[in-house]
């Protein structure tokens, strides 16, 4: 499972001209899932994101988690995080998980993250053509991969 976290002042996702989700201060999480991923990947990533200390404390030091600042999260599925670009100039998506495998993990990830924060998590729509808008705060952008935990 791969995630790109962006600390944002605000973010939204629009599908077919209608805003599906909108958040204020928090994280925009682009989430990629492969067929080798399972619930242990979901659990590890949820804990890591919920406790990641990248929000400023009173001294201006990144020392607070999303939970500490009462931030919000928007999760958008992003199969392109598993692009293979080694041959030629047109990426291949063979490493991205199938819909049958990925959708339940995406839903479990969003639910566990929502439970951890004790508030709803904004979502996109799996497989939809989405327009994502954000104001990156910092900028702070962090890439995580559950297969590379060290």
Tab-separated table of N, CA and C in Angstrom, residues 5-132:
chain	number	residue	atom	x	y	z
A	5	UNK	N	0.993	11.705	1.397
A	5	UNK	CA	0.302	12.602	2.318
A	5	UNK	C	0.728	14.026	2.024
A	6	UNK	N	-0.240	14.890	1.920
A	6	UNK	CA	0.053	16.304	1.759
A	6	UNK	C	-0.654	17.052	2.881
A	7	UNK	N	0.138	17.794	3.664
A	7	UNK	CA	-0.466	18.636	4.694
A	7	UNK	C	-1.109	19.807	3.961
A	8	UNK	N	-2.401	20.025	4.214
A	8	UNK	CA	-3.142	21.035	3.458
A	8	UNK	C	-3.841	22.031	4.373
A	9	UNK	N	-4.034	23.224	3.833
A	9	UNK	CA	-4.890	24.210	4.492
A	9	UNK	C	-6.349	23.895	4.177
A	10	UNK	N	-6.577	23.385	2.967
A	10	UNK	CA	-7.894	22.882	2.567
A	10	UNK	C	-7.720	22.017	1.329
A	11	UNK	N	-8.692	21.142	1.086
A	11	UNK	CA	-8.683	20.271	-0.097
A	11	UNK	C	-10.109	19.855	-0.408
A	12	UNK	N	-10.325	19.502	-1.673
A	12	UNK	CA	-11.641	19.015	-2.084
A	12	UNK	C	-11.487	18.073	-3.260
A	13	UNK	N	-12.509	17.256	-3.459
A	13	UNK	CA	-12.568	16.384	-4.626
A	13	UNK	C	-13.933	16.585	-5.288
A	14	UNK	N	-13.880	16.793	-6.606
A	14	UNK	CA	-15.087	17.043	-7.395
A	14	UNK	C	-15.242	15.935	-8.425
A	15	UNK	N	-16.462	15.418	-8.554
A	15	UNK	CA	-16.774	14.366	-9.518
A	15	UNK	C	-17.959	14.842	-10.355
A	16	UNK	N	-17.762	14.864	-11.672
A	16	UNK	CA	-18.794	15.297	-12.611
A	16	UNK	C	-19.391	16.646	-12.215
A	17	UNK	N	-18.548	17.581	-11.817
A	17	UNK	CA	-18.976	18.937	-11.515
A	17	UNK	C	-19.535	19.169	-10.119
A	18	UNK	N	-19.663	18.107	-9.312
A	18	UNK	CA	-20.188	18.258	-7.952
A	18	UNK	C	-19.112	17.923	-6.929
A	19	UNK	N	-18.996	18.772	-5.907
A	19	UNK	CA	-18.020	18.516	-4.845
A	19	UNK	C	-18.513	17.335	-4.015
A	20	UNK	N	-17.706	16.277	-3.981
A	20	UNK	CA	-18.055	15.090	-3.184
A	20	UNK	C	-17.604	15.259	-1.745
A	21	UNK	N	-16.390	15.780	-1.541
A	21	UNK	CA	-15.842	15.974	-0.196
A	21	UNK	C	-14.996	17.232	-0.164
A	22	UNK	N	-14.996	17.858	1.001
A	22	UNK	CA	-14.192	19.065	1.213
A	22	UNK	C	-13.710	19.051	2.659
A	23	UNK	N	-12.424	19.397	2.865
A	23	UNK	CA	-11.881	19.483	4.218
A	23	UNK	C	-11.155	20.806	4.402
A	24	UNK	N	-10.954	21.155	5.675
A	24	UNK	CA	-10.116	22.294	6.033
A	24	UNK	C	-8.717	21.775	6.329
A	25	UNK	N	-8.085	22.317	7.371
A	25	UNK	CA	-6.721	21.925	7.734
A	25	UNK	C	-6.634	20.420	7.989
A	26	UNK	N	-5.602	19.810	7.404
A	26	UNK	CA	-5.412	18.381	7.631
A	26	UNK	C	-4.530	17.750	6.590
A	27	UNK	N	-4.912	16.524	6.199
A	27	UNK	CA	-4.162	15.753	5.213
A	27	UNK	C	-5.026	15.420	4.012
A	28	UNK	N	-4.444	15.572	2.834
A	28	UNK	CA	-4.963	14.928	1.639
A	28	UNK	C	-4.113	13.674	1.488
A	29	UNK	N	-4.757	12.516	1.442
A	29	UNK	CA	-4.050	11.243	1.302
A	29	UNK	C	-4.412	10.641	-0.047
A	30	UNK	N	-3.408	10.493	-0.916
A	30	UNK	CA	-3.573	9.767	-2.167
A	30	UNK	C	-3.159	8.340	-1.856
A	31	UNK	N	-4.049	7.366	-2.068
A	31	UNK	CA	-3.824	5.992	-1.634
A	31	UNK	C	-3.807	5.029	-2.814
A	32	UNK	N	-2.703	4.301	-2.941
A	32	UNK	CA	-2.565	3.262	-3.958
A	32	UNK	C	-2.520	1.896	-3.302
A	33	UNK	N	-3.201	0.937	-3.919
A	33	UNK	CA	-3.294	-0.416	-3.359
A	33	UNK	C	-2.858	-1.415	-4.420
A	34	UNK	N	-2.059	-2.405	-3.996
A	34	UNK	CA	-1.667	-3.487	-4.908
A	34	UNK	C	-2.241	-4.803	-4.401
A	35	UNK	N	-2.197	-5.844	-5.235
A	35	UNK	CA	-2.798	-7.127	-4.872
A	35	UNK	C	-2.103	-7.810	-3.702
A	36	UNK	N	-0.877	-7.432	-3.376
A	36	UNK	CA	-0.158	-8.026	-2.244
A	36	UNK	C	-0.559	-7.396	-0.906
A	37	UNK	N	-1.358	-6.336	-0.937
A	37	UNK	CA	-1.749	-5.649	0.291
A	37	UNK	C	-2.867	-6.388	1.014
A	38	UNK	N	-2.878	-6.227	2.344
A	38	UNK	CA	-3.907	-6.840	3.176
A	38	UNK	C	-4.246	-5.941	4.348
A	39	UNK	N	-5.012	-6.479	5.286
A	39	UNK	CA	-5.458	-5.701	6.441
A	39	UNK	C	-4.297	-5.242	7.320
A	40	UNK	N	-3.207	-6.008	7.369
A	40	UNK	CA	-2.054	-5.577	8.172
A	40	UNK	C	-1.458	-4.285	7.601
A	41	UNK	N	-1.528	-4.115	6.282
A	41	UNK	CA	-1.055	-2.874	5.647
A	41	UNK	C	-1.976	-1.710	6.015
A	42	UNK	N	-3.268	-1.963	6.000
A	42	UNK	CA	-4.250	-0.945	6.385
A	42	UNK	C	-3.977	-0.480	7.809
A	43	UNK	N	-3.846	-1.427	8.729
A	43	UNK	CA	-3.663	-1.100	10.144
A	43	UNK	C	-2.370	-0.319	10.380
A	44	UNK	N	-1.283	-0.742	9.762
A	44	UNK	CA	0.004	-0.062	9.937
A	44	UNK	C	-0.080	1.371	9.414
A	45	UNK	N	-0.645	1.539	8.223
A	45	UNK	CA	-0.707	2.861	7.600
A	45	UNK	C	-1.627	3.808	8.366
A	46	UNK	N	-2.751	3.318	8.845
A	46	UNK	CA	-3.675	4.149	9.632
A	46	UNK	C	-2.973	4.667	10.884
A	47	UNK	N	-2.293	3.792	11.600
A	47	UNK	CA	-1.581	4.212	12.823
A	47	UNK	C	-0.498	5.231	12.499
A	48	UNK	N	0.248	5.002	11.430
A	48	UNK	CA	1.328	5.906	11.047
A	48	UNK	C	0.779	7.289	10.710
A	49	UNK	N	-0.275	7.341	9.910
A	49	UNK	CA	-0.851	8.625	9.508
A	49	UNK	C	-1.470	9.355	10.700
A	50	UNK	N	-2.212	8.639	11.534
A	50	UNK	CA	-2.893	9.266	12.667
A	50	UNK	C	-1.918	9.841	13.687
A	51	UNK	N	-0.718	9.277	13.762
A	51	UNK	CA	0.246	9.713	14.780
A	51	UNK	C	1.433	10.499	14.226
A	52	UNK	N	1.466	10.716	12.922
A	52	UNK	CA	2.572	11.432	12.293
A	52	UNK	C	2.591	12.881	12.777
A	53	UNK	N	3.704	13.312	13.326
A	53	UNK	CA	3.799	14.649	13.917
A	53	UNK	C	4.411	15.636	12.920
A	54	UNK	N	3.549	16.247	12.118
A	54	UNK	CA	4.004	17.211	11.109
A	54	UNK	C	3.244	18.537	11.173
A	55	UNK	N	2.526	18.751	12.273
A	55	UNK	CA	1.833	20.026	12.474
A	55	UNK	C	2.575	20.804	13.552
A	56	UNK	N	2.648	22.114	13.362
A	56	UNK	CA	3.438	22.964	14.260
A	56	UNK	C	2.854	23.056	15.665
A	57	UNK	N	3.758	23.054	16.647
A	57	UNK	CA	3.366	23.351	18.025
A	57	UNK	C	3.504	24.855	18.250
A	58	UNK	N	3.351	25.301	19.490
A	58	UNK	CA	3.406	26.738	19.783
A	58	UNK	C	4.774	27.351	19.504
A	59	UNK	N	5.818	26.514	19.422
A	59	UNK	CA	7.168	27.010	19.124
A	59	UNK	C	7.477	26.969	17.626
A	60	UNK	N	6.490	26.557	16.834
A	60	UNK	CA	6.705	26.485	15.393
A	60	UNK	C	7.459	25.243	14.950
A	61	UNK	N	7.515	24.231	15.811
A	61	UNK	CA	8.204	22.976	15.505
A	61	UNK	C	7.161	21.927	15.113
A	62	UNK	N	7.430	21.151	14.071
A	62	UNK	CA	6.503	20.086	13.669
A	62	UNK	C	6.528	18.999	14.743
A	63	UNK	N	5.572	19.099	15.664
A	63	UNK	CA	5.568	18.218	16.824
A	63	UNK	C	4.168	17.745	17.193
A	64	UNK	N	3.173	18.069	16.370
A	64	UNK	CA	1.788	17.683	16.667
A	64	UNK	C	1.235	16.791	15.567
A	65	UNK	N	0.379	15.877	15.970
A	65	UNK	CA	-0.275	14.966	15.020
A	65	UNK	C	-1.588	15.576	14.542
A	66	UNK	N	-2.176	14.945	13.567
A	66	UNK	CA	-3.480	15.387	13.062
A	66	UNK	C	-4.523	15.321	14.167
A	67	UNK	N	-4.380	14.339	15.053
A	67	UNK	CA	-5.302	14.218	16.182
A	67	UNK	C	-5.120	15.375	17.159
A	68	UNK	N	-3.870	15.781	17.384
A	68	UNK	CA	-3.576	16.880	18.308
A	68	UNK	C	-4.182	18.199	17.844
A	69	UNK	N	-4.212	18.417	16.533
A	69	UNK	CA	-4.712	19.701	16.010
A	69	UNK	C	-6.172	19.632	15.577
A	70	UNK	N	-6.805	18.460	15.734
A	70	UNK	CA	-8.205	18.317	15.337
A	70	UNK	C	-8.405	18.437	13.834
A	71	UNK	N	-7.387	18.029	13.058
A	71	UNK	CA	-7.438	18.155	11.606
A	71	UNK	C	-8.369	17.152	10.943
A	72	UNK	N	-8.579	17.377	9.669
A	72	UNK	CA	-9.449	16.525	8.863
A	72	UNK	C	-8.614	15.772	7.826
A	73	UNK	N	-9.195	14.715	7.261
A	73	UNK	CA	-8.494	13.933	6.242
A	73	UNK	C	-9.421	13.676	5.065
A	74	UNK	N	-8.847	13.813	3.881
A	74	UNK	CA	-9.521	13.461	2.625
A	74	UNK	C	-8.692	12.367	1.969
A	75	UNK	N	-9.310	11.213	1.689
A	75	UNK	CA	-8.616	10.074	1.089
A	75	UNK	C	-9.118	9.883	-0.342
A	76	UNK	N	-8.172	9.879	-1.282
A	76	UNK	CA	-8.496	9.713	-2.701
A	76	UNK	C	-7.737	8.505	-3.232
A	77	UNK	N	-8.457	7.557	-3.827
A	77	UNK	CA	-7.796	6.386	-4.413
A	77	UNK	C	-6.937	6.826	-5.590
A	78	UNK	N	-5.752	6.210	-5.726
A	78	UNK	CA	-4.779	6.669	-6.724
A	78	UNK	C	-3.973	5.478	-7.240
A	79	UNK	N	-4.555	4.723	-8.168
A	79	UNK	CA	-3.865	3.538	-8.692
A	79	UNK	C	-2.567	3.893	-9.402
A	80	UNK	N	-2.439	5.146	-9.851
A	80	UNK	CA	-1.241	5.546	-10.587
A	80	UNK	C	0.008	5.570	-9.708
A	81	UNK	N	-0.150	5.449	-8.395
A	81	UNK	CA	1.023	5.351	-7.516
A	81	UNK	C	1.795	4.057	-7.771
A	82	UNK	N	1.159	3.112	-8.460
A	82	UNK	CA	1.831	1.861	-8.820
A	82	UNK	C	2.228	1.816	-10.293
A	83	UNK	N	2.439	2.958	-10.889
A	83	UNK	CA	2.869	3.026	-12.291
A	83	UNK	C	4.233	2.365	-12.457
A	84	UNK	N	4.354	1.603	-13.530
A	84	UNK	CA	5.658	1.068	-13.927
A	84	UNK	C	6.087	1.861	-15.152
A	85	UNK	N	7.241	2.490	-15.073
A	85	UNK	CA	7.699	3.395	-16.125
A	85	UNK	C	9.081	3.020	-16.638
A	86	UNK	N	9.490	1.790	-16.399
A	86	UNK	CA	10.850	1.364	-16.771
A	86	UNK	C	11.040	1.197	-18.268
A	87	UNK	N	10.009	0.737	-18.965
A	87	UNK	CA	10.125	0.518	-20.407
A	87	UNK	C	9.291	1.557	-21.146
A	88	UNK	N	9.910	2.253	-22.047
A	88	UNK	CA	9.186	3.214	-22.879
A	88	UNK	C	8.728	4.432	-22.103
A	89	UNK	N	7.784	5.141	-22.705
A	89	UNK	CA	7.295	6.385	-22.112
A	89	UNK	C	5.836	6.330	-21.685
A	90	UNK	N	5.188	5.195	-21.927
A	90	UNK	CA	3.795	5.052	-21.516
A	90	UNK	C	3.764	4.139	-20.301
A	91	UNK	N	3.324	4.654	-19.135
A	91	UNK	CA	3.319	3.826	-17.922
A	91	UNK	C	2.392	2.623	-18.048
A	92	UNK	N	2.745	1.596	-17.317
A	92	UNK	CA	1.931	0.394	-17.214
A	92	UNK	C	1.361	0.346	-15.798
A	93	UNK	N	0.180	-0.228	-15.639
A	93	UNK	CA	-0.491	-0.261	-14.333
A	93	UNK	C	-0.614	-1.678	-13.797
A	94	UNK	N	0.167	-2.634	-14.311
A	94	UNK	CA	0.013	-4.034	-13.932
A	94	UNK	C	0.238	-4.277	-12.441
A	95	UNK	N	0.940	-3.389	-11.766
A	95	UNK	CA	1.210	-3.582	-10.338
A	95	UNK	C	0.073	-3.074	-9.450
A	96	UNK	N	-0.832	-2.289	-9.994
A	96	UNK	CA	-1.971	-1.786	-9.214
A	96	UNK	C	-2.933	-2.935	-8.933
A	97	UNK	N	-3.574	-2.882	-7.776
A	97	UNK	CA	-4.507	-3.939	-7.388
A	97	UNK	C	-5.776	-3.929	-8.215
A	98	UNK	N	-6.387	-5.092	-8.319
A	98	UNK	CA	-7.673	-5.208	-9.012
A	98	UNK	C	-8.752	-4.499	-8.194
A	99	UNK	N	-9.838	-4.134	-8.855
A	99	UNK	CA	-10.946	-3.489	-8.141
A	99	UNK	C	-11.479	-4.400	-7.045
A	100	UNK	N	-11.620	-5.682	-7.356
A	100	UNK	CA	-12.181	-6.636	-6.395
A	100	UNK	C	-11.347	-6.700	-5.116
A	101	UNK	N	-10.050	-6.587	-5.259
A	101	UNK	CA	-9.165	-6.641	-4.103
A	101	UNK	C	-9.040	-5.275	-3.426
A	102	UNK	N	-8.969	-4.214	-4.202
A	102	UNK	CA	-8.649	-2.889	-3.688
A	102	UNK	C	-9.810	-2.175	-3.011
A	103	UNK	N	-11.006	-2.298	-3.536
A	103	UNK	CA	-12.140	-1.552	-2.977
A	103	UNK	C	-12.380	-1.894	-1.505
A	104	UNK	N	-12.436	-3.172	-1.106
A	104	UNK	CA	-12.630	-3.458	0.322
A	104	UNK	C	-11.505	-2.903	1.203
A	105	UNK	N	-10.266	-2.927	0.710
A	105	UNK	CA	-9.154	-2.380	1.493
A	105	UNK	C	-9.245	-0.861	1.592
A	106	UNK	N	-9.630	-0.204	0.506
A	106	UNK	CA	-9.830	1.250	0.513
A	106	UNK	C	-10.910	1.625	1.532
A	107	UNK	N	-12.013	0.901	1.499
A	107	UNK	CA	-13.113	1.176	2.434
A	107	UNK	C	-12.697	0.907	3.876
A	108	UNK	N	-11.955	-0.168	4.110
A	108	UNK	CA	-11.469	-0.489	5.460
A	108	UNK	C	-10.505	0.590	5.944
A	109	UNK	N	-9.631	1.052	5.055
A	109	UNK	CA	-8.684	2.107	5.401
A	109	UNK	C	-9.430	3.365	5.836
A	110	UNK	N	-10.402	3.790	5.044
A	110	UNK	CA	-11.169	4.994	5.364
A	110	UNK	C	-11.928	4.836	6.678
A	111	UNK	N	-12.526	3.657	6.908
A	111	UNK	CA	-13.274	3.426	8.144
A	111	UNK	C	-12.354	3.436	9.354
A	112	UNK	N	-11.220	2.740	9.270
A	112	UNK	CA	-10.301	2.708	10.405
A	112	UNK	C	-9.732	4.094	10.702
A	113	UNK	N	-9.440	4.850	9.662
A	113	UNK	CA	-8.925	6.204	9.855
A	113	UNK	C	-9.992	7.083	10.510
A	114	UNK	N	-11.225	6.946	10.077
A	114	UNK	CA	-12.341	7.680	10.661
A	114	UNK	C	-12.525	7.299	12.127
A	115	UNK	N	-12.456	6.010	12.434
A	115	UNK	CA	-12.575	5.545	13.819
A	115	UNK	C	-11.438	6.098	14.672
A	116	UNK	N	-10.224	6.094	14.131
A	116	UNK	CA	-9.050	6.586	14.859
A	116	UNK	C	-9.189	8.074	15.184
A	117	UNK	N	-9.721	8.852	14.237
A	117	UNK	CA	-9.874	10.293	14.433
A	117	UNK	C	-11.163	10.655	15.167
A	118	UNK	N	-12.079	9.699	15.261
A	118	UNK	CA	-13.399	9.924	15.862
A	118	UNK	C	-14.173	11.007	15.108
A	119	UNK	N	-14.013	11.009	13.781
A	119	UNK	CA	-14.768	11.932	12.918
A	119	UNK	C	-14.756	11.364	11.508
A	120	UNK	N	-15.712	11.750	10.699
A	120	UNK	CA	-15.746	11.243	9.318
A	120	UNK	C	-14.509	11.657	8.525
A	121	UNK	N	-14.114	10.786	7.622
A	121	UNK	CA	-13.017	11.049	6.691
A	121	UNK	C	-13.643	11.303	5.330
A	122	UNK	N	-13.226	12.372	4.673
A	122	UNK	CA	-13.723	12.653	3.330
A	122	UNK	C	-13.139	11.657	2.347
A	123	UNK	N	-13.890	11.344	1.308
A	123	UNK	CA	-13.421	10.385	0.306
A	123	UNK	C	-13.723	10.882	-1.094
A	124	UNK	N	-13.020	10.275	-2.026
A	124	UNK	CA	-13.363	10.419	-3.423
A	124	UNK	C	-14.285	9.259	-3.764
A	125	UNK	N	-14.224	8.817	-5.004
A	125	UNK	CA	-15.021	7.661	-5.429
A	125	UNK	C	-14.097	6.741	-6.196
A	126	UNK	N	-13.943	5.534	-5.721
A	126	UNK	CA	-13.008	4.595	-6.301
A	126	UNK	C	-13.294	4.419	-7.798
A	127	UNK	N	-12.285	4.647	-8.612
A	127	UNK	CA	-12.389	4.442	-10.050
A	127	UNK	C	-13.003	5.595	-10.830
A	128	UNK	N	-13.435	6.647	-10.146
A	128	UNK	CA	-14.069	7.774	-10.842
A	128	UNK	C	-13.015	8.735	-11.380
A	129	UNK	N	-13.415	9.547	-12.356
A	129	UNK	CA	-12.578	10.638	-12.848
A	129	UNK	C	-12.791	11.799	-11.882
A	130	UNK	N	-11.779	12.086	-11.081
A	130	UNK	CA	-11.910	13.078	-10.010
A	130	UNK	C	-11.019	14.283	-10.272
A	131	UNK	N	-11.499	15.422	-9.855
A	131	UNK	CA	-10.716	16.651	-9.869
A	131	UNK	C	-10.394	16.965	-8.412
A	132	UNK	N	-9.104	16.957	-8.094
A	132	UNK	CA	-8.664	17.185	-6.720
A	132	UNK	C	-8.025	18.565	-6.637
